[in-house]
PDB file of C-alpha atoms in Angstrom:
ATOM      1  CA  MET S   1     -41.354   5.622 -43.704  1.00  0.00           C
ATOM      2  CA  SER S   2     -39.228   2.709 -42.671  1.00  0.00           C
ATOM      3  CA  THR S   3     -35.497   1.799 -43.837  1.00  0.00           C
ATOM      4  CA  GLY S   4     -35.896  -2.020 -42.811  1.00  0.00           C
ATOM      5  CA  PRO S   5     -35.118  -3.704 -39.849  1.00  0.00           C
ATOM      6  CA  ARG S   6     -31.938  -3.429 -37.946  1.00  0.00           C
ATOM      7  CA  ALA S   7     -29.079  -5.549 -36.867  1.00  0.00           C
ATOM      8  CA  PRO S   8     -28.897  -6.257 -33.997  1.00  0.00           C
ATOM      9  CA  LYS S   9     -25.511  -6.327 -32.105  1.00  0.00           C
ATOM     10  CA  ASN S  10     -23.428  -8.371 -31.114  1.00  0.00           C
ATOM     11  CA  ALA S  11     -21.977  -8.597 -27.544  1.00  0.00           C
ATOM     12  CA  ALA S  12     -18.707  -6.958 -28.396  1.00  0.00           C
ATOM     13  CA  SER S  13     -19.826  -4.117 -30.166  1.00  0.00           C
ATOM     14  CA  SER S  14     -21.971  -2.926 -27.470  1.00  0.00           C
ATOM     15  CA  PHE S  15     -19.174  -3.487 -24.736  1.00  0.00           C
ATOM     16  CA  TRP S  16     -16.459  -1.487 -26.135  1.00  0.00           C
ATOM     17  CA  THR S  17     -17.851   1.619 -26.017  1.00  0.00           C
ATOM     18  CA  PRO S  18     -16.474   4.615 -26.198  1.00  0.00           C
ATOM     19  CA  THR S  19     -15.697   5.051 -22.533  1.00  0.00           C
ATOM     20  CA  ARG S  20     -14.642   1.629 -21.610  1.00  0.00           C
ATOM     21  CA  ILE S  21     -11.603   2.471 -24.237  1.00  0.00           C
ATOM     22  CA  VAL S  22     -10.897   5.730 -22.504  1.00  0.00           C
ATOM     23  CA  ILE S  23     -11.041   3.466 -18.823  1.00  0.00           C
ATOM     24  CA  ALA S  24      -9.051   0.763 -20.567  1.00  0.00           C
ATOM     25  CA  VAL S  25      -6.785   2.641 -21.901  1.00  0.00           C
ATOM     26  CA  ALA S  26      -6.170   5.097 -18.711  1.00  0.00           C
ATOM     27  CA  ALA S  27      -6.339   1.416 -17.197  1.00  0.00           C
ATOM     28  CA  VAL S  28      -3.307  -0.455 -19.088  1.00  0.00           C
ATOM     29  CA  VAL S  29      -0.980   3.051 -18.836  1.00  0.00           C
ATOM     30  CA  THR S  30      -1.653   2.943 -14.769  1.00  0.00           C
ATOM     31  CA  VAL S  31      -0.232  -0.640 -15.300  1.00  0.00           C
ATOM     32  CA  LEU S  32       2.848   0.159 -16.737  1.00  0.00           C
ATOM     33  CA  PHE S  33       3.366   3.689 -14.560  1.00  0.00           C
ATOM     34  CA  ILE S  34       2.770   1.196 -11.106  1.00  0.00           C
ATOM     35  CA  ILE S  35       5.497  -1.184 -13.328  1.00  0.00           C
ATOM     36  CA  GLY S  36       8.237   1.165 -14.234  1.00  0.00           C
ATOM     37  CA  ASN S  37       8.137   2.980 -10.539  1.00  0.00           C
ATOM     38  CA  THR S  38       8.656   0.382  -7.830  1.00  0.00           C
ATOM     39  CA  ARG S  39      12.079   1.518  -6.545  1.00  0.00           C
ATOM     40  CA  ARG S  40      11.224   2.556  -2.333  1.00  0.00           C
ATOM     41  CA  THR S  41      11.538   5.852  -1.918  1.00  0.00           C
ATOM     42  CA  LYS S  42      11.133   7.407   1.728  1.00  0.00           C
ATOM     43  CA  VAL S  43       8.091   9.866   2.611  1.00  0.00           C
ATOM     44  CA  ARG S  44       7.661  11.807   5.778  1.00  0.00           C
ATOM     45  CA  LEU S  45       4.574  12.047   7.018  1.00  0.00           C
ATOM     46  CA  LEU S  46       4.736  14.863   9.746  1.00  0.00           C
ATOM     47  CA  VAL S  47       7.561  13.103  11.811  1.00  0.00           C
ATOM     48  CA  PRO S  48       8.038   9.772  11.258  1.00  0.00           C
ATOM     49  CA  GLU S  49       9.507   8.631   7.946  1.00  0.00           C
ATOM     50  CA  VAL S  50       8.713   5.586   6.144  1.00  0.00           C
ATOM     51  CA  THR S  51       9.925   3.928   3.598  1.00  0.00           C
ATOM     52  CA  MET S  52       7.609   2.861   0.238  1.00  0.00           C
ATOM     53  CA  PRO S  53       7.866   1.846  -3.152  1.00  0.00           C
ATOM     54  CA  LEU S  54       6.618   4.743  -5.483  1.00  0.00           C
ATOM     55  CA  TRP S  55       4.256   3.865  -6.630  1.00  0.00           C
ATOM     56  CA  LEU S  56       2.153   3.001  -3.122  1.00  0.00           C
ATOM     57  CA  ALA S  57       2.938   6.650  -2.036  1.00  0.00           C
ATOM     58  CA  LEU S  58       1.071   7.951  -5.357  1.00  0.00           C
ATOM     59  CA  LEU S  59      -1.803   5.586  -5.537  1.00  0.00           C
ATOM     60  CA  PHE S  60      -2.223   6.776  -1.297  1.00  0.00           C
ATOM     61  CA  THR S  61      -2.291  10.296  -2.651  1.00  0.00           C
ATOM     62  CA  LEU S  62      -4.755   9.419  -5.601  1.00  0.00           C
ATOM     63  CA  VAL S  63      -7.265   7.669  -3.072  1.00  0.00           C
ATOM     64  CA  ILE S  64      -7.311  10.859  -0.633  1.00  0.00           C
ATOM     65  CA  GLY S  65      -7.508  13.431  -3.641  1.00  0.00           C
ATOM     66  CA  ALA S  66     -10.546  10.823  -4.677  1.00  0.00           C
ATOM     67  CA  LEU S  67     -12.315  11.181  -1.487  1.00  0.00           C
ATOM     68  CA  CYS S  68     -11.740  14.576  -1.366  1.00  0.00           C
ATOM     69  CA  GLY S  69     -12.829  15.635  -4.368  1.00  0.00           C
ATOM     70  CA  MET S  70     -15.962  13.071  -3.590  1.00  0.00           C
ATOM     71  CA  TYR S  71     -16.981  15.259  -0.736  1.00  0.00           C
ATOM     72  CA  LEU S  72     -16.833  18.661  -2.233  1.00  0.00           C
ATOM     73  CA  ASP S  73     -18.456  17.528  -4.624  1.00  0.00           C
ATOM     74  CA  ARG S  74     -21.410  15.741  -2.214  1.00  0.00           C
ATOM     75  CA  ARG S  75     -21.120  19.099   0.047  1.00  0.00           C
ATOM     76  CA  LYS S  76     -22.269  20.946  -3.337  1.00  0.00           C
TER      77      LYS S  76
END
């Protein structure tokens, strides 16, 4: 038994899937976090001590962690 033709989805409703909404919210929160953490901080890298914005130091940590996670996931 047919319920009739389905209405075509418009481009806007098919673009905003739940996953994309979560990613968009995470991106907005990340930008707000970066804006709030612009002060410079000292970071010790084994021997040298460098001064950089806090958000940049956290970004480096995120990238290194993501690369380690990708490496470990690939080994499985």
